[in-house]
Each structure stands twice: as C-alpha cells, then as structure tokens.
Short mmCIF file of C-alpha atoms in Angstrom, two decimals:
data_model
loop_
_atom_site.label_atom_id
_atom_site.label_comp_id
_atom_site.label_asym_id
_atom_site.label_seq_id
_atom_site.Cartn_x
_atom_site.Cartn_y
_atom_site.Cartn_z
CA MET A 462 92.23 124.18 127.03
CA VAL A 463 89.96 121.14 127.47
CA HIS A 464 86.85 123.08 128.45
CA LYS A 465 84.04 120.54 128.76
CA PRO A 466 84.46 117.38 130.86
CA ILE A 467 85.60 114.43 128.80
CA LYS A 468 83.72 111.21 129.37
CA SER A 469 83.94 109.28 126.09
CA VAL A 470 87.01 108.76 123.91
CA ALA A 471 87.51 107.12 120.53
CA VAL A 472 90.87 105.45 119.92
CA ILE A 473 91.82 104.77 116.30
CA GLY A 474 94.09 101.75 115.96
CA ALA A 475 94.88 98.70 118.11
CA GLY A 476 98.62 98.39 117.74
CA ILE A 477 100.77 99.06 120.80
CA SER A 478 99.82 102.77 120.71
CA GLY A 479 96.08 102.17 120.61
CA VAL A 480 96.09 99.33 123.13
CA SER A 481 98.17 101.45 125.53
CA ALA A 482 95.84 104.42 125.04
CA GLY A 483 92.77 102.30 125.67
CA ALA A 484 94.34 100.74 128.77
CA HIS A 485 95.28 104.03 130.43
CA LEU A 486 91.94 105.63 129.58
CA LEU A 487 90.06 102.71 131.13
CA ARG A 488 92.15 103.03 134.29
CA GLN A 489 90.97 106.62 134.56
CA GLY A 490 87.33 105.61 134.18
CA PHE A 491 86.59 106.81 130.65
CA GLU A 492 84.09 105.31 128.24
CA VAL A 493 86.33 103.97 125.48
CA VAL A 494 85.85 102.50 122.04
CA VAL A 495 88.92 101.30 120.13
CA PHE A 496 88.53 100.96 116.36
CA GLU A 497 90.76 98.42 114.61
CA ARG A 498 90.36 97.60 110.93
CA SER A 499 92.19 94.26 111.27
CA ASP A 500 90.69 91.24 113.01
CA VAL A 501 93.15 91.25 115.93
CA ALA A 502 95.26 93.65 117.97
CA GLY A 503 98.94 93.82 117.14
CA GLY A 504 99.47 96.53 114.53
CA VAL A 505 102.62 96.09 112.47
CA TRP A 506 103.53 92.96 114.43
CA LYS A 507 100.70 90.95 112.93
CA PHE A 508 102.15 88.73 110.21
CA ASP A 509 99.98 88.28 107.13
CA PRO A 510 101.44 86.23 104.26
CA ARG A 511 99.26 88.18 101.83
CA THR A 512 100.70 91.31 100.29
CA GLY A 513 98.89 94.58 99.93
CA ARG A 514 98.06 96.54 96.83
CA GLU A 515 101.01 98.05 94.99
CA PRO A 516 100.59 101.38 93.20
CA GLU A 517 99.13 100.87 89.73
CA SER A 518 101.85 100.23 87.13
CA SER A 519 101.55 103.62 85.50
CA PRO A 520 104.02 106.52 85.39
CA THR A 521 101.30 108.77 86.83
CA LEU A 522 100.82 106.56 89.89
CA TYR A 523 104.30 105.19 90.45
CA PRO A 524 105.78 107.07 92.32
CA SER A 525 103.26 107.79 95.05
CA PRO A 526 99.82 108.90 93.77
CA PRO A 527 99.17 112.62 93.24
CA SER A 528 96.53 114.59 95.07
CA SER A 529 94.17 114.62 92.09
CA LEU A 530 93.44 110.95 92.79
CA LYS A 531 92.76 111.42 96.48
CA THR A 532 89.10 110.53 96.26
CA GLN A 533 89.90 107.30 94.46
CA LYS A 534 92.32 105.98 97.06
CA SER A 535 91.70 102.80 98.93
CA THR A 536 92.74 102.61 102.58
CA ASP A 537 96.33 101.74 101.70
CA GLY A 538 96.60 105.12 99.98
CA PHE A 539 96.77 103.84 96.43
CA PRO A 540 94.11 104.48 93.79
CA ASN A 541 91.78 101.59 93.10
CA HIS A 542 90.62 101.45 89.48
CA ARG A 543 88.90 98.06 89.73
CA GLN A 544 85.68 99.38 91.21
CA HIS A 545 83.50 97.51 88.70
CA ASN A 546 85.35 94.17 88.71
CA LYS A 547 86.28 93.77 92.33
CA THR A 548 86.78 90.35 93.84
CA ALA A 549 86.21 89.40 97.46
CA GLU A 550 89.96 89.61 98.00
CA ASP A 551 89.98 93.16 96.59
CA VAL A 552 87.29 94.16 99.07
CA LEU A 553 89.18 92.64 102.00
CA LEU A 554 92.45 94.28 100.97
CA ASP A 555 90.76 97.65 100.58
CA HIS A 556 89.20 97.44 104.02
CA ALA A 557 92.29 96.28 105.91
CA PRO A 558 95.50 96.10 103.86
CA PRO A 559 98.19 93.77 105.28
CA GLY A 560 100.98 95.46 107.20
CA PRO A 561 104.74 95.33 106.59
CA CYS A 562 105.55 92.41 108.91
CA TYR A 563 107.70 89.76 107.22
CA ALA A 564 108.25 86.15 108.28
CA GLY A 565 111.63 86.74 109.92
CA LEU A 566 110.85 90.01 111.70
CA ARG A 567 112.15 90.39 115.24
CA ASN A 568 112.62 93.39 117.51
CA ASN A 569 115.79 95.45 117.58
CA ILE A 570 114.97 97.31 120.79
CA PRO A 571 115.60 94.83 123.65
CA THR A 572 112.47 93.66 125.44
CA PRO A 573 113.52 95.14 128.85
CA VAL A 574 113.15 98.62 127.36
CA MET A 575 110.29 97.71 125.04
CA ARG A 576 107.34 97.25 127.37
CA SER A 577 104.27 98.86 128.83
CA THR A 578 104.24 99.96 132.47
CA LEU A 579 101.05 97.88 132.75
CA LEU A 580 102.52 94.51 131.74
CA ARG A 581 105.93 92.93 132.09
CA TRP A 582 107.24 90.39 129.64
CA PRO A 583 107.03 86.78 130.87
CA LYS A 584 109.98 85.83 133.04
CA GLY A 585 112.92 84.60 131.00
CA THR A 586 111.91 86.40 127.79
CA PRO A 587 115.04 86.97 125.64
CA ASP A 588 116.07 90.46 124.57
CA HIS A 589 115.08 89.69 120.97
CA VAL A 590 112.00 87.67 120.08
CA THR A 591 109.86 86.86 117.05
CA HIS A 592 106.95 88.87 115.75
CA ASN A 593 104.65 86.13 117.05
CA GLU A 594 105.78 86.74 120.62
CA ILE A 595 105.48 90.50 120.26
CA GLU A 596 101.99 90.25 118.78
CA SER A 597 101.05 87.94 121.67
CA TYR A 598 102.39 90.50 124.16
CA ILE A 599 100.22 93.27 122.68
CA GLN A 600 97.18 91.01 122.71
CA ALA A 601 97.86 89.98 126.32
CA LEU A 602 98.10 93.66 127.26
CA ALA A 603 94.75 94.25 125.55
CA ARG A 604 93.08 91.39 127.39
CA GLU A 605 94.49 92.05 130.84
CA THR A 606 93.72 95.78 130.80
CA GLY A 607 90.20 95.42 129.40
CA THR A 608 91.07 97.07 126.10
CA HIS A 609 90.19 93.96 124.10
CA ALA A 610 86.65 94.06 125.45
CA VAL A 611 86.09 97.62 124.16
CA THR A 612 87.72 97.11 120.76
CA LEU A 613 85.69 96.85 117.58
CA TYR A 614 87.70 94.66 115.22
CA ASN A 615 87.28 94.59 111.44
CA THR A 616 86.18 98.20 111.87
CA ARG A 617 87.85 101.17 110.28
CA VAL A 618 87.18 104.85 110.88
CA GLU A 619 85.99 106.61 107.74
CA GLU A 620 85.72 110.09 109.23
CA ALA A 621 86.38 111.97 112.47
CA VAL A 622 85.20 115.58 112.49
CA LYS A 623 84.66 118.04 115.34
CA ASN A 624 81.17 119.52 115.49
CA PRO A 625 81.67 123.18 116.45
CA GLU A 626 78.10 123.53 117.66
CA THR A 627 78.05 120.62 120.10
CA GLY A 628 81.76 120.51 120.90
CA THR A 629 81.80 116.77 120.23
CA TRP A 630 83.55 114.57 117.70
CA GLN A 631 81.43 112.93 115.04
CA VAL A 632 82.97 109.60 114.03
CA LYS A 633 81.83 107.42 111.15
CA SER A 634 82.89 103.77 111.18
CA ARG A 635 82.52 100.83 108.82
CA THR A 636 82.59 97.24 110.07
CA LEU A 637 83.24 94.31 107.76
CA ALA A 638 81.33 91.10 108.34
CA HIS A 639 81.52 87.63 106.79
CA LYS A 640 78.32 85.71 106.38
CA SER A 641 80.27 82.49 106.71
CA GLU A 642 83.39 81.34 108.54
CA LYS A 643 85.05 80.03 105.40
CA GLU A 644 88.65 81.18 104.97
CA GLU A 645 87.90 82.42 101.46
CA ALA A 646 84.64 84.33 101.35
CA SER A 647 82.82 85.11 98.16
CA LEU A 648 81.85 88.66 97.33
CA GLY A 649 78.25 87.91 98.24
CA GLU A 650 79.27 86.70 101.70
CA ILE A 651 80.84 90.04 102.64
CA SER A 652 78.79 92.86 104.09
CA PHE A 653 79.45 96.18 105.83
CA HIS A 654 77.79 97.91 108.73
CA ASP A 655 78.14 101.69 108.93
CA LYS A 656 77.61 103.54 112.18
CA ASP A 657 77.74 107.14 113.42
CA TRP A 658 79.25 107.84 116.83
CA THR A 659 79.66 110.82 119.14
CA PHE A 660 82.72 111.21 121.39
CA ASP A 661 84.14 113.93 123.59
CA ALA A 662 87.69 113.25 122.38
CA VAL A 663 89.61 111.30 119.74
CA ILE A 664 93.04 109.69 120.03
CA VAL A 665 94.81 108.84 116.79
CA ALA A 666 96.99 105.76 117.28
CA ALA A 667 97.12 104.63 113.67
CA GLY A 668 100.89 104.22 113.32
CA HIS A 669 103.31 105.10 110.53
CA TYR A 670 103.53 102.03 108.34
CA HIS A 671 100.50 102.01 106.08
CA VAL A 672 101.04 104.01 102.90
CA PRO A 673 104.36 103.34 101.11
CA LEU A 674 106.46 106.24 99.93
CA VAL A 675 107.75 105.68 96.40
CA PRO A 676 110.39 108.17 95.21
CA ALA A 677 110.23 109.93 91.85
CA ILE A 678 113.24 108.43 90.07
CA PRO A 679 113.38 108.70 86.27
CA GLY A 680 112.54 105.38 84.65
CA LEU A 681 111.32 103.60 87.79
CA ALA A 682 107.68 103.87 86.71
CA GLU A 683 108.54 102.35 83.33
CA TRP A 684 110.27 99.40 85.00
CA LYS A 685 107.22 98.92 87.18
CA ARG A 686 104.85 99.12 84.23
CA LYS A 687 106.77 96.66 82.06
CA PHE A 688 107.67 94.21 84.82
CA PRO A 689 105.29 94.84 87.74
CA SER A 690 106.30 91.75 89.70
CA ARG A 691 109.97 92.78 89.61
CA VAL A 692 109.53 96.15 91.36
CA MET A 693 107.98 96.18 94.83
CA HIS A 694 107.86 98.25 97.99
CA SER A 695 109.43 96.75 101.10
CA LYS A 696 105.97 96.69 102.70
CA ASN A 697 105.26 93.66 100.50
CA TYR A 698 108.46 91.78 101.31
CA ARG A 699 107.63 88.52 103.13
CA PHE A 700 110.15 85.69 102.57
CA PRO A 701 113.84 85.64 101.49
CA GLU A 702 113.37 82.40 99.52
CA ALA A 703 111.61 84.32 96.76
CA PHE A 704 114.96 85.96 95.86
CA LYS A 705 117.14 82.87 95.70
CA ASP A 706 120.23 83.36 93.53
CA GLN A 707 118.98 86.77 92.33
CA ASN A 708 120.68 90.15 92.20
CA VAL A 709 118.56 92.56 94.24
CA PHE A 710 118.69 96.35 94.20
CA LEU A 711 117.47 98.08 97.38
CA ILE A 712 116.45 101.74 97.27
CA GLY A 713 117.13 103.30 100.66
CA ALA A 714 119.48 102.55 103.54
CA GLY A 715 117.29 102.66 106.61
CA VAL A 716 116.14 99.93 108.95
CA SER A 717 113.88 98.05 106.53
CA SER A 718 116.52 98.03 103.82
CA LEU A 719 119.16 96.72 106.20
CA ASP A 720 116.77 94.06 107.49
CA ILE A 721 116.06 92.80 104.00
CA ALA A 722 119.75 92.81 103.08
CA LYS A 723 120.49 90.76 106.17
CA GLU A 724 117.69 88.32 105.35
CA LEU A 725 119.05 87.87 101.83
CA GLU A 726 122.60 87.20 102.99
CA HIS A 727 122.38 83.45 102.38
CA THR A 728 119.71 83.54 99.69
CA ALA A 729 120.35 86.23 97.11
CA HIS A 730 123.42 86.14 94.90
CA LYS A 731 124.18 89.84 95.33
CA THR A 732 122.44 92.78 96.98
CA TYR A 733 123.07 96.43 96.17
CA GLN A 734 121.89 99.05 98.66
CA SER A 735 121.52 102.60 97.36
CA SER A 736 122.09 105.45 99.83
CA ARG A 737 121.99 109.19 99.35
CA GLY A 738 124.05 109.61 102.52
CA GLY A 739 121.23 110.80 104.76
CA LEU A 740 121.81 111.26 108.47
CA PHE A 741 119.37 108.49 109.31
CA ASP A 742 120.86 105.94 106.93
CA LEU A 743 122.46 103.05 108.76
CA ASP A 744 126.20 102.65 108.35
CA LYS A 745 127.40 100.40 105.53
CA ALA A 746 129.58 98.45 107.99
CA LEU A 747 126.39 96.72 109.19
CA LEU A 748 125.68 95.21 105.76
CA PRO A 749 126.19 91.45 105.28
CA SER A 750 128.97 89.97 103.16
CA ASN A 751 127.01 89.68 99.89
CA SER A 752 125.78 93.28 100.02
CA GLU A 753 127.35 96.41 98.61
CA ARG A 754 126.55 100.03 99.42
CA VAL A 755 126.25 102.18 96.29
CA PRO A 756 125.47 105.90 95.97
CA GLY A 757 122.22 107.60 94.97
CA LEU A 758 120.22 107.05 91.81
CA LEU A 759 120.07 108.98 88.56
CA ALA A 760 117.77 106.81 86.47
CA PHE A 761 116.43 103.39 85.54
CA LYS A 762 116.66 102.56 81.85
CA LEU A 763 115.22 99.66 79.84
CA ASP A 764 117.09 98.07 76.95
CA GLU A 765 115.28 98.15 73.64
CA GLY A 766 114.43 94.92 71.87
CA LYS A 767 115.76 92.57 74.51
CA GLY A 768 113.22 90.02 75.58
CA PHE A 769 110.05 92.08 75.47
CA ASP A 770 107.80 93.96 73.10
CA GLU A 771 107.91 97.72 73.64
CA GLU A 772 104.22 97.93 72.78
CA GLU A 773 103.15 95.41 75.39
CA GLU A 774 101.58 96.73 78.58
CA HIS A 775 103.47 94.18 80.67
CA GLY A 776 106.65 92.44 79.71
CA SER A 777 107.18 88.77 80.48
CA LEU A 778 110.46 87.34 81.70
CA ASP A 779 111.70 83.92 82.58
CA ASN A 780 111.93 83.66 86.37
CA THR A 781 115.69 83.31 86.20
CA ALA A 782 116.25 86.17 83.75
CA PRO A 783 117.36 89.60 84.93
CA ILE A 784 115.45 92.76 84.00
CA PRO A 785 116.65 93.91 80.56
CA GLY A 786 117.87 97.30 81.64
CA THR A 787 120.45 99.32 83.53
CA ILE A 788 120.55 101.36 86.73
CA HIS A 789 122.54 104.60 86.59
CA LEU A 790 124.14 105.93 89.77
CA THR A 791 125.28 109.41 90.75
CA ASP A 792 128.96 108.40 90.67
CA GLY A 793 128.70 107.42 86.99
CA ARG A 794 128.53 103.71 87.63
CA VAL A 795 126.01 101.65 85.64
CA LEU A 796 124.57 98.42 87.04
CA SER A 797 123.00 95.64 84.99
CA ASN A 798 121.89 92.05 85.53
CA ILE A 799 119.41 93.08 88.24
CA HIS A 800 116.53 90.68 88.91
CA GLN A 801 114.50 92.57 91.46
CA VAL A 802 114.10 96.13 92.78
CA ILE A 803 112.83 96.66 96.32
CA VAL A 804 111.82 100.19 97.23
CA ALA A 805 112.69 100.60 100.92
CA SER A 806 112.25 104.35 101.07
CA GLY A 807 109.77 104.52 103.91
CA TYR A 808 106.15 105.51 104.33
CA GLN A 809 103.81 108.46 104.10
CA THR A 810 102.12 109.69 107.26
CA THR A 811 98.44 110.13 106.52
CA TYR A 812 95.22 110.39 108.51
CA PRO A 813 92.58 110.53 105.76
CA PHE A 814 89.76 110.31 108.31
CA LEU A 815 90.69 113.72 109.74
CA LYS A 816 88.66 115.64 107.19
CA GLY A 817 89.85 119.20 106.70
CA LEU A 818 93.10 118.70 108.62
CA GLU A 819 95.11 117.00 105.87
CA SER A 820 96.16 118.44 102.52
CA ASP A 821 97.77 116.71 99.54
CA THR A 822 98.77 120.02 97.97
CA LEU A 823 99.86 122.39 100.74
CA PRO A 824 103.68 122.55 100.89
CA VAL A 825 105.23 121.83 104.26
CA GLU A 826 106.72 125.33 104.27
CA GLU A 827 103.23 126.82 104.10
CA ALA A 828 101.74 124.92 107.03
CA ASP A 829 99.41 127.17 109.00
CA GLY A 830 98.32 126.95 112.63
CA GLU A 831 95.51 124.48 111.93
CA ILE A 832 96.78 121.87 109.45
CA VAL A 833 97.96 118.45 110.68
CA ILE A 834 99.40 116.82 107.53
CA THR A 835 100.80 118.70 104.52
CA ALA A 836 101.93 117.44 101.11
CA ASP A 837 105.26 116.16 102.47
CA LYS A 838 103.31 113.42 104.32
CA CYS A 839 105.96 113.29 107.02
CA VAL A 840 105.62 116.04 109.63
CA THR A 841 102.54 115.97 111.87
CA HIS A 842 102.00 119.67 112.47
CA ASN A 843 100.67 121.73 115.39
CA LEU A 844 101.17 119.17 118.15
CA HIS A 845 102.21 119.99 121.71
CA LYS A 846 104.93 117.54 122.74
CA ASP A 847 104.04 115.48 119.64
CA ILE A 848 100.81 114.55 121.41
CA PHE A 849 98.09 117.20 121.71
CA TYR A 850 96.59 119.08 118.76
CA ILE A 851 97.21 122.66 119.87
CA PRO A 852 94.04 124.29 118.42
CA ASP A 853 91.88 121.63 120.11
CA PRO A 854 93.53 119.16 122.54
CA THR A 855 90.44 116.92 122.50
CA LEU A 856 92.31 115.53 119.49
CA ALA A 857 95.48 113.74 120.55
CA PHE A 858 98.07 111.49 118.94
CA VAL A 859 99.94 108.54 120.43
CA GLY A 860 102.86 107.15 118.44
CA VAL A 861 104.11 110.09 116.37
CA PRO A 862 107.84 110.10 117.38
CA TYR A 863 110.48 108.26 115.37
CA TYR A 864 113.70 106.56 116.48
CA THR A 865 112.62 105.81 120.01
CA SER A 866 111.93 102.88 122.31
CA THR A 867 108.46 102.62 120.85
CA PHE A 868 106.50 100.44 123.27
CA SER A 869 107.73 102.31 126.33
CA MET A 870 107.44 105.72 124.71
CA PHE A 871 103.94 105.22 123.37
CA ASP A 872 102.76 103.78 126.70
CA PHE A 873 104.21 106.92 128.31
CA GLN A 874 102.37 109.20 125.88
CA ALA A 875 99.13 107.29 126.38
CA GLU A 876 99.27 107.77 130.14
CA VAL A 877 99.92 111.49 129.67
CA VAL A 878 96.80 111.83 127.51
CA ALA A 879 94.67 109.90 130.00
CA ARG A 880 95.89 112.09 132.87
CA VAL A 881 95.22 115.34 131.04
CA TYR A 882 91.74 114.21 130.05
CA ALA A 883 91.08 113.10 133.64
CA GLY A 884 92.09 116.50 135.00
CA LEU A 885 95.18 115.21 136.81
CA ALA A 886 97.39 117.43 134.68
CA LYS A 887 96.73 120.76 133.01
CA LEU A 888 97.94 121.76 129.57
CA PRO A 889 99.67 125.12 129.12
CA SER A 890 97.66 127.91 127.51
CA ARG A 891 97.21 127.77 123.76
CA SER A 892 99.51 130.76 123.30
CA ASP A 893 102.24 129.09 125.35
CA MET A 894 101.92 125.86 123.37
CA GLU A 895 102.00 127.79 120.09
CA GLY A 896 105.11 129.65 121.24
CA GLU A 897 106.90 126.45 122.17
CA TYR A 898 105.93 124.86 118.88
CA ALA A 899 107.11 127.91 116.89
CA ALA A 900 110.47 127.79 118.66
CA ARG A 901 110.78 124.13 117.80
CA LYS A 902 110.06 124.80 114.13
CA ALA A 903 112.60 127.61 114.11
CA LYS A 904 115.37 125.10 114.85
CA GLY A 905 115.01 123.95 111.25
CA ASP A 906 114.64 120.17 111.62
CA LYS A 907 113.08 118.66 108.52
CA GLY A 908 111.11 115.49 107.82
CA LYS A 909 111.56 112.64 110.27
CA ALA A 910 114.19 114.64 112.14
CA PHE A 911 111.39 116.91 113.36
CA HIS A 912 109.87 114.03 115.34
CA SER A 913 113.09 112.17 116.11
CA LEU A 914 113.84 111.30 119.75
CA ILE A 915 117.06 109.55 118.88
CA ARG A 916 119.13 111.88 121.05
CA ASN A 917 116.66 113.06 123.64
CA GLN A 918 114.17 110.36 124.62
CA VAL A 919 115.03 110.54 128.32
CA SER A 920 115.01 114.35 128.47
CA TYR A 921 111.69 114.35 126.59
CA MET A 922 110.13 112.08 129.22
CA ASP A 923 111.70 113.97 132.13
CA GLU A 924 110.42 117.30 130.85
CA ILE A 925 106.87 115.96 130.42
CA LEU A 926 106.92 114.32 133.86
CA GLU A 927 107.86 117.63 135.46
CA TRP A 928 104.93 119.34 133.72
CA VAL A 929 102.40 116.55 134.34
CA ASN A 930 103.27 116.36 138.05
CA GLU A 931 103.51 120.10 138.60
CA ASP A 932 100.30 120.32 140.63
CA LEU A 933 100.88 117.06 142.52
CA LYS A 934 103.91 117.95 144.57
CA GLU A 935 102.53 118.11 148.09
CA GLY A 936 100.61 116.02 150.59
CA ALA A 937 98.39 113.15 149.51
CA ASN A 938 98.61 114.33 145.91
CA GLN A 939 102.10 112.86 145.70
CA GLU A 940 100.56 109.40 145.43
CA LYS A 941 98.84 110.50 142.23
CA ARG A 942 102.09 111.55 140.57
CA MET A 943 102.91 109.91 137.26
CA LYS A 944 105.97 107.70 137.66
CA GLY A 945 106.81 106.95 134.03
CA VAL A 946 109.34 104.23 133.31
CA ASP A 947 111.10 102.55 136.23
CA GLU A 948 114.76 102.31 137.23
CA GLU A 949 115.09 98.93 135.56
CA TRP A 950 114.09 100.56 132.27
CA TYR A 951 116.69 103.33 132.67
CA ARG A 952 119.44 100.78 133.38
CA GLY A 953 118.41 98.69 130.38
CA TYR A 954 118.27 101.73 128.14
CA GLU A 955 121.80 102.84 129.07
CA GLN A 956 123.10 99.31 128.51
CA PHE A 957 121.39 99.22 125.13
CA LYS A 958 122.93 102.54 124.05
CA GLU A 959 126.38 101.45 125.17
CA LYS A 960 126.10 98.14 123.32
CA SER A 961 124.93 99.98 120.23
CA ARG A 962 127.81 102.43 120.35
CA ARG A 963 130.30 99.58 120.09
CA LEU A 964 128.85 98.71 116.69
CA ILE A 965 129.35 102.15 115.17
CA PRO A 966 132.50 102.70 113.11
CA VAL A 967 134.52 105.53 114.62
CA ASP A 968 134.41 107.46 111.34
CA SER A 969 130.64 107.12 110.85
CA SER A 970 128.72 110.31 110.03
CA GLN A 971 125.30 108.76 110.67
CA ILE A 972 123.32 109.49 113.84
CA GLN A 973 120.78 106.67 113.94
CA GLN A 974 122.85 103.74 115.17
CA PRO A 975 122.65 104.37 118.94
CA ILE A 976 118.91 103.72 118.81
CA ALA A 977 118.35 101.63 115.68
CA SER A 978 121.20 99.12 115.47
CA ARG A 979 120.05 95.55 115.87
CA TYR A 980 123.03 93.26 115.49
CA TYR A 981 124.07 92.03 118.87
CA ASP A 982 126.52 89.17 119.27
CA GLY A 983 125.52 87.64 115.96
CA ASP A 984 121.77 87.95 116.55
CA GLU A 985 119.95 87.89 113.25
CA GLY A 986 116.64 89.32 114.38
CA GLY A 987 114.83 91.98 112.41
CA ALA A 988 114.16 95.56 113.21
CA GLN A 989 111.50 97.13 115.32
CA LYS A 990 108.83 98.92 113.33
#
C-alpha cells in the first residue's frame, strides 16, 4: 500500500503521541519534523494558569458552534468575532490555546504501565505523580531520543493535503515569534512566519483534548449569555479555591467530572453530578462525601426579575449570590441555589488541517470510504487498527484509542508506524483492510466505544505484534522483531486491573472502572488525560 519509499515524515503534535512517533521514526533513520503549537513538549500535561476561549455567550454558539461558522473558528474550535479589536493575548490564545491541565492533576494509570519503551521512569518514582513530573518525563523522552532537536515549537499546522500528482504531502505551517522576551508582549511585538513543506508521509498526533463539546440543553445558552463567568467547560477549570463555599453543578459523569468533584470535596459547599447513565460514566460510589449523583437534564431556567435586567446582555451578580434560576432534572426534581455550572461533557475530535477529510455536516451514519471526521466529531473513520488511513497509509494517526494505558499504547502505535514506513512490516491489501474495518463497524459500537480498548488492550497489542512480525520469524530476522511492552508491564497491568476491580461496587452497570478508576488507598491524584 505504501508504494514510494518514505524518507521524510511530518508529525503533528508534541505530546506523548508525537514525541513517541518522532523518537521511533528517528530510530529508523527518517527525516522528521515535529510541529508543536505550544512552546514546549508535553501536550495535555503542560499546566497553563491561563484559560482558553469559551464559546461566545450566544444561543447560536453555545452549545458547540455549528458548521456555518467553520471558517471563523480559531484553533480552539470556537468562532472568534473580535478580529478587528484583537489584543496580544487574543492572538496568543488563538495560536495555541491552553490545554485542560489543572493545578492538582495527577495520573490515574500507574507509572509502571504508563511509559515509553524508550525511557524508564527514574528509579523510585511513585505510581502516581504530579503533572509537573509527567511533563518532565515527556520532555526528557524528547531530549534523549533526539525528538526535541527536530521539533518546531510555537508552530501550528494550518493545512496538510496530499498532492495526487507528486504523491507527496503539502504542509503549511505558521510559527509565532516574539520580538522581545517580555512575558507580556504587545500586539506589535508578535509576528508570524508561514512556510510550505513537502513530506512523504504525515502522522497526526494531535490528541483529543482541544475543542470542548457543549451539549444542547434547553436554557443552558441563556444561562451562559446572562452570566458568562458562571458557566464554563471543564477545560477551563484550574483551581478548587475559586469555588469555595459554592454549590456546583457538574454536567457529565466521566473522568474529568469525577476529578473536579474530588478536588471540590473540601472547598465547595455542595456538588451535584448529572449522569445520563452511560456505560462509560464512573460509578457514583467513587464520589466524595459532599457530592450527589443526580439524573439527566431537562432544562435550565432563569427566574424573572430577580437580581438582573432581562434586557441586559450580561447579568451581574454578587460573588456570593447563586444564579437566579432552576435546573430541571429528568426525574422531576428541581434544583436551585446553584452558583456555578461546569460542563464536563468531553471534547470534539477534529483535525481541521486535514482539508477535505473532515465534514461538519455529514452524519456519522453516512460516512463513506474516504472521510476521516464526520459531524459527530467523535469517531475517526477509515483507519486500520486505529492507526493507518486505509485509502492512503502515508497518513497515519497515533493516539486515537480511548480508555487505555495511553503512554504505553501510543508508544506501541508509534513504533508500528515507524516499522511499516521502514519496510520492516507490510500492511494488508486495501481490500483486506476495508473488509476488516467494515466488520468492525457492523458490530454497532457508537461514539467513544468504537475506539475503546477498555476490554481488549492486550489482545489488540498481541494481534498487531503477530502481524508486524509475520515476516520476521526465521534466522537473523528474529532480532528485528518488534517486542512491544515487556513482562514487567504485563505484571503491572494485571495488578492495576485487579486493584481497580476491588473499587467497583458489585452491582455496578458501568464498564469503565477497570481502566479509569484512580482512587487507590486514599490517593487523591487526578485522572490521566
């Protein structure tokens, strides 16, 4: 399937996926350029006290923006209407929006099973560490493997398009530069350098956690419009102290929601966590003492004539006053006296630089054999093993799966890509890959479940190892066989699953806990992103 020899590869992103991809490609002798829009490697583990742009406080933009505004989106996926009055901070936020890392974030996957095959954690590293230590690990991996030296920081990819005539990828990048080293640059001290590149292959390692997903709940947009500082996405959560003595309503019951609830245990007065009962919602038994699980939402309603002018664009409230309104739940219950709403409903998967391969309007059910992202912004279509773009494997993805031991899994995927591009492993025929993919779709998994490895991470790796090593079974070729994770990893993974199982209530209907639970022996670390 990969017809012409591959010599040069672009890697988009310098989180753990991109750094791993760059490292394994360099080991195989490729010319590599890694593009990272932030100023350091680390991905979601880089803590930035700034918060990114929220959707505009308008019912047409909150929930998530519609496709008609696609051309107006900034790089965080939200429309930017301040084109004529932009400040230096606006420009910086547009170029590289802060990630979702909050001050107390720690890993939930133990470090022994959260590592690259190319770098062990320092001796004595605890199972659960801070985001600072994890960011440092990624940066050490980048330095020691040579990936740091081939990474262009402050550089984002604007476009990556295959040229059918030359068989190469045309990549357009934009690099931000400061004319001074001052912490706060003025608009005149910021400049951009655009460049066109040509590569034989492209690896997308951009991650999941960039564009917030905001659900369409009646009245939520009105709450956001009237009191914009009181409704936020979890991507902009940073410190629990901001919610002292408040009543907080969390939308969603996944990892981020549980993390925030745990952080607010000794700060907030009361936390409500709304769950629709999805299979990937974490069990309510894991919630802290001041939190309560409530059912799904019907609507948000504002009271009339209580503390704000209905004609005002933005209402103003005393910092200690609750939002003058009520939250209506599917069981008939009505909540009031809520100070803050945090939308912890996840993120949209989007690769806006893949021109022609992403659609804001095509329903997921109508995905054809070429599209990568449809309007659902969740499933990444037409990938072999969640890695290779079936119509053209010179486009590959590292980091697509959910609910997995991310560092180890993405390192594994990165080595697979490097080996295929180096000719050490051969992809099946396009028709065979299409047949396997069609059979997978026929199973009926929807949304994140389609990419979930929660129940089959080991079998996934074993199956790929058998394929990758198929032609390296005899003689001297055995030394070239891909080894994958080591026995220490397998032992640690089994211990982790067993420890997790002890936390699951026997009557739980959820399926995520064996891979996503994070509360071990009173540990109060945060969740892995």
